[in-house]
CSV table of C-alpha atoms in Angstrom, one decimal:
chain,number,residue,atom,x,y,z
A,19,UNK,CA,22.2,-36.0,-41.7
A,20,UNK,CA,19.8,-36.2,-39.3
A,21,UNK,CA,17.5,-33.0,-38.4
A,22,UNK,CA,16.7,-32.6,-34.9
A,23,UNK,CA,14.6,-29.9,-35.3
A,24,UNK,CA,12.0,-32.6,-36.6
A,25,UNK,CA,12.4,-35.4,-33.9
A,26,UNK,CA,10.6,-35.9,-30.9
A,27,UNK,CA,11.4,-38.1,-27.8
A,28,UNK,CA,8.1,-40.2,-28.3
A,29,UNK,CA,9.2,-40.7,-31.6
A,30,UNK,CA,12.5,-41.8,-30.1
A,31,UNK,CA,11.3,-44.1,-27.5
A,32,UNK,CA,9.1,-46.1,-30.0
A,33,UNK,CA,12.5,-46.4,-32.3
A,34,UNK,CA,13.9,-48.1,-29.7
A,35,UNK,CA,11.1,-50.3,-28.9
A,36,UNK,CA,11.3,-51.2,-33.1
A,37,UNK,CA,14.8,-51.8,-32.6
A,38,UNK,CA,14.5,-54.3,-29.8
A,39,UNK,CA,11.2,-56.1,-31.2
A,40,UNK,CA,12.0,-55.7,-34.7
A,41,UNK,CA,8.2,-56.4,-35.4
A,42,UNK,CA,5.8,-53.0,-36.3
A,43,UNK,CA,2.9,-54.8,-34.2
A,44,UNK,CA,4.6,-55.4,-31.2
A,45,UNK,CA,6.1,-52.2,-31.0
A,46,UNK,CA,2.7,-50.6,-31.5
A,47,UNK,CA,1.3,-52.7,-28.6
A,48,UNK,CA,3.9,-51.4,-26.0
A,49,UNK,CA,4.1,-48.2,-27.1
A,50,UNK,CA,0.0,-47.9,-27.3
A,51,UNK,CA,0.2,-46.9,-30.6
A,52,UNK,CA,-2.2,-47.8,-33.5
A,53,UNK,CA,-0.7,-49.7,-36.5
A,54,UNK,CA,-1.2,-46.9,-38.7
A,55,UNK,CA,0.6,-44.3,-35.8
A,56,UNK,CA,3.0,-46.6,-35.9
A,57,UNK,CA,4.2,-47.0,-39.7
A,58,UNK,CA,3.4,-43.4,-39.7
A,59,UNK,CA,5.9,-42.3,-37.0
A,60,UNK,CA,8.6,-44.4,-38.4
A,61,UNK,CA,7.8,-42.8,-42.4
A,62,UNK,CA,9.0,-39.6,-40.4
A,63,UNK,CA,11.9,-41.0,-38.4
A,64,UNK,CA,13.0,-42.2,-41.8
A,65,UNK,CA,12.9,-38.4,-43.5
A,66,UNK,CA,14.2,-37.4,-40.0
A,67,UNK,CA,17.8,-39.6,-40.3
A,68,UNK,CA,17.6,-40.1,-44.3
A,69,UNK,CA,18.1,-43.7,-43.9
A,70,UNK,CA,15.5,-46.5,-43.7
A,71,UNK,CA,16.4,-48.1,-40.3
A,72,UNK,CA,14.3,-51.2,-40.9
A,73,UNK,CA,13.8,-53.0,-43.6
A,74,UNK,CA,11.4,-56.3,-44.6
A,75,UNK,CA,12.9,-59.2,-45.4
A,76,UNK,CA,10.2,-61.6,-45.3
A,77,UNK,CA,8.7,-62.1,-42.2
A,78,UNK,CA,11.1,-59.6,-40.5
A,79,UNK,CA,12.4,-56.6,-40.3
A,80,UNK,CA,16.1,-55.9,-40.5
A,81,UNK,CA,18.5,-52.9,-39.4
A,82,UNK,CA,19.9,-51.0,-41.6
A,83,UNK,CA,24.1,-50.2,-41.0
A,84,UNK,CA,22.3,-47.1,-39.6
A,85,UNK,CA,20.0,-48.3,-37.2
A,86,UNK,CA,22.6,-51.0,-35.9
A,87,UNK,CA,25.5,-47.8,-35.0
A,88,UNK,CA,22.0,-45.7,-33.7
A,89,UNK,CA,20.7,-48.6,-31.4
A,90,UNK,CA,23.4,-48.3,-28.4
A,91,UNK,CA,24.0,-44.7,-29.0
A,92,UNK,CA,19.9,-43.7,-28.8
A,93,UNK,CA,19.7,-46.5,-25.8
A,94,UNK,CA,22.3,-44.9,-23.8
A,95,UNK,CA,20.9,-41.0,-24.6
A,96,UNK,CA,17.8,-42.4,-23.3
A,97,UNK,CA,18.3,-43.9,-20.4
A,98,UNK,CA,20.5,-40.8,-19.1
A,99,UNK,CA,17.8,-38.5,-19.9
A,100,UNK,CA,16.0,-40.4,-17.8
A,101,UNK,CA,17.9,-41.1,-15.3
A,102,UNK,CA,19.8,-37.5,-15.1
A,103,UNK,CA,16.5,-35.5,-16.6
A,104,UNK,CA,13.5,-36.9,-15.4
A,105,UNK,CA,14.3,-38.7,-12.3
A,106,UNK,CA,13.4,-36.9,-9.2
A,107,UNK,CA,15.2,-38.1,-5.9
A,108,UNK,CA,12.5,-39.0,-3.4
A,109,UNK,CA,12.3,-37.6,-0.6
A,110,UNK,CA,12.4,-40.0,2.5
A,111,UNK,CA,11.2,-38.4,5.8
A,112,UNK,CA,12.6,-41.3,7.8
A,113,UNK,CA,16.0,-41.1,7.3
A,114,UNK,CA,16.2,-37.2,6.3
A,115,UNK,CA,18.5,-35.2,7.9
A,116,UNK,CA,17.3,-31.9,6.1
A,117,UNK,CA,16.9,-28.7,8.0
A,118,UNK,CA,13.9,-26.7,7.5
A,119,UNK,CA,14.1,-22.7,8.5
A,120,UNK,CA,11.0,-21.1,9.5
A,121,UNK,CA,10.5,-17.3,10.2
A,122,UNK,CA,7.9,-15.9,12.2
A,123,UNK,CA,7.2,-14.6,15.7
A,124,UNK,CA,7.9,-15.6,19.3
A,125,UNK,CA,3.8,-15.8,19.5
A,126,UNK,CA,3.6,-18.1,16.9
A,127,UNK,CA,7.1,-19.9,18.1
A,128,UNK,CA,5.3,-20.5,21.0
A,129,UNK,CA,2.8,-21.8,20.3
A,130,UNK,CA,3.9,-24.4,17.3
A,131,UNK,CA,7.4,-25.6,18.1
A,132,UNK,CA,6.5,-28.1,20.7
A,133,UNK,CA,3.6,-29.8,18.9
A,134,UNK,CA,5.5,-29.3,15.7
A,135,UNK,CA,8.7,-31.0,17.2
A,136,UNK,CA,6.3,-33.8,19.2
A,137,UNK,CA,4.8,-34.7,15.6
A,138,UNK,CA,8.3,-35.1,13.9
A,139,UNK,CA,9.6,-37.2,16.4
A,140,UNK,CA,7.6,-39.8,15.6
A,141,UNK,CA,7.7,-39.4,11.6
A,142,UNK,CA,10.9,-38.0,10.7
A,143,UNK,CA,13.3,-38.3,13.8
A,144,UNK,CA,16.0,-37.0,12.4
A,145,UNK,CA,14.8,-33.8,10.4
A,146,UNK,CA,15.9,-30.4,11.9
A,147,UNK,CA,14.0,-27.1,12.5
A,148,UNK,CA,15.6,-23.8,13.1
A,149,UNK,CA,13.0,-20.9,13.8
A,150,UNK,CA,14.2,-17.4,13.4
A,151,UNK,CA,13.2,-14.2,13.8
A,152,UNK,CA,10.6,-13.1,11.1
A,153,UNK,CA,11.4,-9.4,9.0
A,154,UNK,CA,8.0,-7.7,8.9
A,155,UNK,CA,9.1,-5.5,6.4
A,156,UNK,CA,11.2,-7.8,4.6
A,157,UNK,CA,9.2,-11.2,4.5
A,158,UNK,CA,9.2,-12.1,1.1
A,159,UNK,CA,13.0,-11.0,0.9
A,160,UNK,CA,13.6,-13.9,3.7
A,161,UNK,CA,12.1,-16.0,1.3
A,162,UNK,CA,13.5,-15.1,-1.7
A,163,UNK,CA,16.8,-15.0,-1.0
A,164,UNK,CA,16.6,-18.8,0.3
A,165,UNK,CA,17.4,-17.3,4.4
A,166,UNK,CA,14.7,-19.4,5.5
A,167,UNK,CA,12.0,-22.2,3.7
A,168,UNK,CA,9.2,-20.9,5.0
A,169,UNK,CA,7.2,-17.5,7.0
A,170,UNK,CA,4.4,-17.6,8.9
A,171,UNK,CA,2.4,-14.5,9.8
A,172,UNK,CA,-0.7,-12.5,10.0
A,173,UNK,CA,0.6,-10.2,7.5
A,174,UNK,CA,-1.1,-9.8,4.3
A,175,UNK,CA,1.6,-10.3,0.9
A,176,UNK,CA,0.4,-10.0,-2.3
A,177,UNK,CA,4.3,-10.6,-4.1
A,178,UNK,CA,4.3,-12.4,-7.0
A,179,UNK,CA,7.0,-15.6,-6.1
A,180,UNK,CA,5.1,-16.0,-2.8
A,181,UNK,CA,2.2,-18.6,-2.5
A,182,UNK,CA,0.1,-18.4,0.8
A,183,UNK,CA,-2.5,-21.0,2.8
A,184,UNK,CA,-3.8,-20.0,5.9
A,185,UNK,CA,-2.8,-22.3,8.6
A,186,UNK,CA,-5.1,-21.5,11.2
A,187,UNK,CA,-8.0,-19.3,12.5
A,188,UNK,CA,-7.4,-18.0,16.2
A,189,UNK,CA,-9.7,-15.6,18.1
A,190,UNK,CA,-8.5,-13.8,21.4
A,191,UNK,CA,-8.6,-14.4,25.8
A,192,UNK,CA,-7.5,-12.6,28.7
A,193,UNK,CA,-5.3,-13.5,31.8
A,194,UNK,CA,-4.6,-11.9,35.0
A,195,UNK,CA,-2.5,-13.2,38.1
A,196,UNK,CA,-4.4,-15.8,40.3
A,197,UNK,CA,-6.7,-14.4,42.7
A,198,UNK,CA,-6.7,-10.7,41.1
A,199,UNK,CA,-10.0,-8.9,41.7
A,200,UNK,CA,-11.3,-9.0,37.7
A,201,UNK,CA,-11.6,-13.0,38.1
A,202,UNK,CA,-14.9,-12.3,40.4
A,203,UNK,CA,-16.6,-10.2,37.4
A,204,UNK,CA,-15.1,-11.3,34.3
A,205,UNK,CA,-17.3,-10.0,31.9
A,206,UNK,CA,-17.5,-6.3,33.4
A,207,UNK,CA,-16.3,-4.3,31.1
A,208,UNK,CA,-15.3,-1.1,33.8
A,209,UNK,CA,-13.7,-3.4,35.5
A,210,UNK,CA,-11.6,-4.8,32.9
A,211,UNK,CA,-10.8,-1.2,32.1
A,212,UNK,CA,-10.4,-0.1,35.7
A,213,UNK,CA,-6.8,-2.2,35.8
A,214,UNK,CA,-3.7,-1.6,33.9
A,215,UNK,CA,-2.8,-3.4,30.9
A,216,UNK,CA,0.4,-5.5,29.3
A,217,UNK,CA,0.5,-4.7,25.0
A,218,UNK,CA,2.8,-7.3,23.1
A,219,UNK,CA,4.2,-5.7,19.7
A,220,UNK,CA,7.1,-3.8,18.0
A,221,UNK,CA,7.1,0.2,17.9
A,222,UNK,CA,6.2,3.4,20.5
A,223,UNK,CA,2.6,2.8,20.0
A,224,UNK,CA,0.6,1.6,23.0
A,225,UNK,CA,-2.3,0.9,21.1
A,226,UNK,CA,-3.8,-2.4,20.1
A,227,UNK,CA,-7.0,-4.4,18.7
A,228,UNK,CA,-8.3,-4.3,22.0
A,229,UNK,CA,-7.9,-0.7,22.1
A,230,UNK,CA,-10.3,-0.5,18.8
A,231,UNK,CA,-12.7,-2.3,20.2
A,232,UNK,CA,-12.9,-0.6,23.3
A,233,UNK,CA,-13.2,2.5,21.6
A,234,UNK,CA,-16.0,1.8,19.8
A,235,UNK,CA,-17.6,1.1,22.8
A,236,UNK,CA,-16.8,4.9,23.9
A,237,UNK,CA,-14.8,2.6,26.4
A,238,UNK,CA,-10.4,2.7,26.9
A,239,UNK,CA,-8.1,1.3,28.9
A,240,UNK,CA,-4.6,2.2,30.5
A,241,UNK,CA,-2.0,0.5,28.6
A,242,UNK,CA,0.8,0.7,31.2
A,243,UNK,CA,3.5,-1.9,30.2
A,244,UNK,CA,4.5,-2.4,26.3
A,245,UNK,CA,6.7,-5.5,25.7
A,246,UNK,CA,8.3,-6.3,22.6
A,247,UNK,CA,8.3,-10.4,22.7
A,248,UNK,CA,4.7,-12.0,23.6
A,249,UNK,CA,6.6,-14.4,26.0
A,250,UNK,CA,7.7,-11.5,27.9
A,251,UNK,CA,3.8,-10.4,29.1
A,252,UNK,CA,3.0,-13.2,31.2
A,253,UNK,CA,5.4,-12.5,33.8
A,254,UNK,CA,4.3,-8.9,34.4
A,255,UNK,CA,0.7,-10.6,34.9
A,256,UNK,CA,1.9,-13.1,37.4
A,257,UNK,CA,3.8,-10.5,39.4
A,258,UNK,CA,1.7,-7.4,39.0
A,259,UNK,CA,-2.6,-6.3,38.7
A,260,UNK,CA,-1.9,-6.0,34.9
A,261,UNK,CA,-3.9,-8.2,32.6
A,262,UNK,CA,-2.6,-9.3,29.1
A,263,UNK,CA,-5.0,-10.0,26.3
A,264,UNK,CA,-3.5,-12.5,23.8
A,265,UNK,CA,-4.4,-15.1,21.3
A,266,UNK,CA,-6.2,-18.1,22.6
A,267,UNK,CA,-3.2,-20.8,21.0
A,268,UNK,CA,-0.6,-18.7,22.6
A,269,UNK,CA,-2.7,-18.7,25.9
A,270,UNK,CA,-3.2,-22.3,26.0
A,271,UNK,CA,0.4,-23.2,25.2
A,272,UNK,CA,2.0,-20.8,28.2
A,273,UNK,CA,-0.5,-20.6,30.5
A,274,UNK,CA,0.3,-23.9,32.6
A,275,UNK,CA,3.7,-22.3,33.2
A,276,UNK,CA,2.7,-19.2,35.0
A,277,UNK,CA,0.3,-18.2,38.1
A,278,UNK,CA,-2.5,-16.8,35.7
A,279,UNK,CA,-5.7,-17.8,34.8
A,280,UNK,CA,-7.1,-17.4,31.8
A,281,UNK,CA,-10.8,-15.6,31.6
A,282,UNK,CA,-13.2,-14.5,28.3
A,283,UNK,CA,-12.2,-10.8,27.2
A,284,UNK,CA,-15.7,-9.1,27.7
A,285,UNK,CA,-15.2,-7.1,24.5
A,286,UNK,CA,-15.3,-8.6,21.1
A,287,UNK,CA,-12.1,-8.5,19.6
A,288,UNK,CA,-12.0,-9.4,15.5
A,289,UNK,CA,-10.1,-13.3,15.0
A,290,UNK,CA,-7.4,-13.0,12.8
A,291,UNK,CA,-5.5,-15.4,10.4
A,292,UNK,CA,-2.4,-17.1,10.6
A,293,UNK,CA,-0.9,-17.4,7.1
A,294,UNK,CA,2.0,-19.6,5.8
A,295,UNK,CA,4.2,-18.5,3.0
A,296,UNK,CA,6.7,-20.3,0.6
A,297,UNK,CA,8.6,-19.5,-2.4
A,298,UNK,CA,6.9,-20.7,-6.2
A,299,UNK,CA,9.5,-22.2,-7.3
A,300,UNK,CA,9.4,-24.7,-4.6
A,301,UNK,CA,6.0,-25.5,-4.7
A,302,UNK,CA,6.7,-28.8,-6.0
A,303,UNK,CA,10.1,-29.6,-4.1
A,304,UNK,CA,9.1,-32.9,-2.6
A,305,UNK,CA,10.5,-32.3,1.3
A,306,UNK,CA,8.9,-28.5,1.2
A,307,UNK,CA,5.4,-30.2,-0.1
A,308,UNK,CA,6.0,-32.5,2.6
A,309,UNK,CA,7.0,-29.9,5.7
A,310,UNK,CA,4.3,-27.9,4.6
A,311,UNK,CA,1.5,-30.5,4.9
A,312,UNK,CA,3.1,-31.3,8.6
A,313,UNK,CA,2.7,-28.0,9.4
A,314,UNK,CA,-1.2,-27.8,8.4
A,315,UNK,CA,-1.6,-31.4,10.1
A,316,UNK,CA,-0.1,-30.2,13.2
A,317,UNK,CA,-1.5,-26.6,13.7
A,318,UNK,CA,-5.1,-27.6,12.3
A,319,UNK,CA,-5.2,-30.5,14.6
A,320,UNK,CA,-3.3,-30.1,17.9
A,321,UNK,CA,-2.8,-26.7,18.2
């Protein structure tokens, strides 16, 4: 009786090769094995199944009873392990119909959908995306529990089945409402103070980065209107004397659509980055490798 425990698949693959070549030379030569790795692999096959396999008879070698019931049974094991083992379905943009989920934030939505979707179009025409709403306090949970393929954030996660790029680098501008007094002395800082202000973010509190800053400065501001969606801010600034300071991507992808206009903030404000997350175990996954590079490609490029 055979013992398994002792075999290994190379050994397995170049029994098969004997059996179809029946000649120790050629099977060394497609297998890339050495005449010596040869004979020795088959002295172990041999202790392996207790039975010869081949034999020499003149200038051949012969199957034993053995090796002739083994041949179809160890061709057929073989090619299902690889076929139902090894094989790996590829992945074909073109004709995908996959849908990826990505969570993250109306600022980042913003932002990325349209290029993202633009890019697609033209690569993978039929592949779907479904943003939803990212869970600050639950963003490796999202992930986790397979709700959505990917999150995108500034937030910092350290979990263990996360792994993390950084997508993008993005630094901060100001807009107020077409013809509104600031736009003659952009870079004065009392007068940037002087009006009110729009904050974007969750929670009660009405202070922000640009708050920080200021306040280093022994300088603050009146933060008179808090919204909770960034998307929400630029239609206070259109309508009122309240100016909104925002990322620069987010800026450039909304401001076309509104009565603003865009202007330096006359404080430094510290850039931030945007980070993508994904789950370990599908580092490898073909279509998540894939959507991930389209997601660098498009945010590091046209964004």
């Amino acid at each position: 009786m055979a013992n398994i425990s002792d075999i290994e698949l190379n050994q397995l693959r170049l029994l098969q090769i004997i059996f179809e070549t029946k000649n120790l030379t050629r099977a060394g030569e497609r297998a890339g094995l050495t005449q010596s790795a040869v004979s020795h692999t088959l002295k172990k096959l041999r202790h392996s199944f207790n039975d010869s396999l081949v034999i020499r008879q003149g200038n051949q070698l012969v199957m034993t009873p053995r090796a002739e019931t083994l041949k179809p049974q160890l061709n057929r094991w073989l090619n299902d392990f690889e076929k139902n083992i090894l094989f790996q379905e590829q992945f074909e943009p073109k004709t995908s119909t996959r849908t990826f989920f990505i969570a993250t934030s109306d600022l980042v939505e913003q932002a990325l959908s349209a290029p993202l979707i633009t890019h697609l179009a033209g690569i993978a025409p039929q592949i779907r995306v479904v943003f939803c709403k990212l869970d600050k306090r639950g963003l490796a949970s999202q992930i986790e529990s397979g709700e959505v393929d990917f999150s995108i954030s500034v937030m910092e996660s350290s979990h263990p089945s996360l792994m993390v790029t950084i997508l993008y680098k993005d630094d901060f501008v100001s807009i107020a409402r077409n013809g509104h007094p600031v736009l003659e002395k952009t870079q004065d800082m009392k007068a940037f103070c002087h009006y009110p202000h729009v904050l974007a973010g969750t929670g009660k509190d009405t202070r922000g980065m640009v708050d920080d800053a200021l306040n280093a400065l022994g300088l603050s501001r009146t933060v008179q209107y808090k919204v909770a969606n960034f998307s929400s801010a630029p239609y206070i600034v259109e309508q009122t004397n309240a100016i909104f300071t925002a990322p620069r991507k987010f800026i450039k992808a909304i401001g076309h659509q509104f009565q603003v206009s865009k202007f330096e903030t006359p404080i430094a404000v510290d850039a931030y980055a945007m980070k993508l997350y994904w789950h370990i175990k599908n580092n490898d996954e073909q279509a998540i490798k894939w959507f991930r590079e389209q997601l660098i490609i498009v945010t590091r490029g046209e964004l």
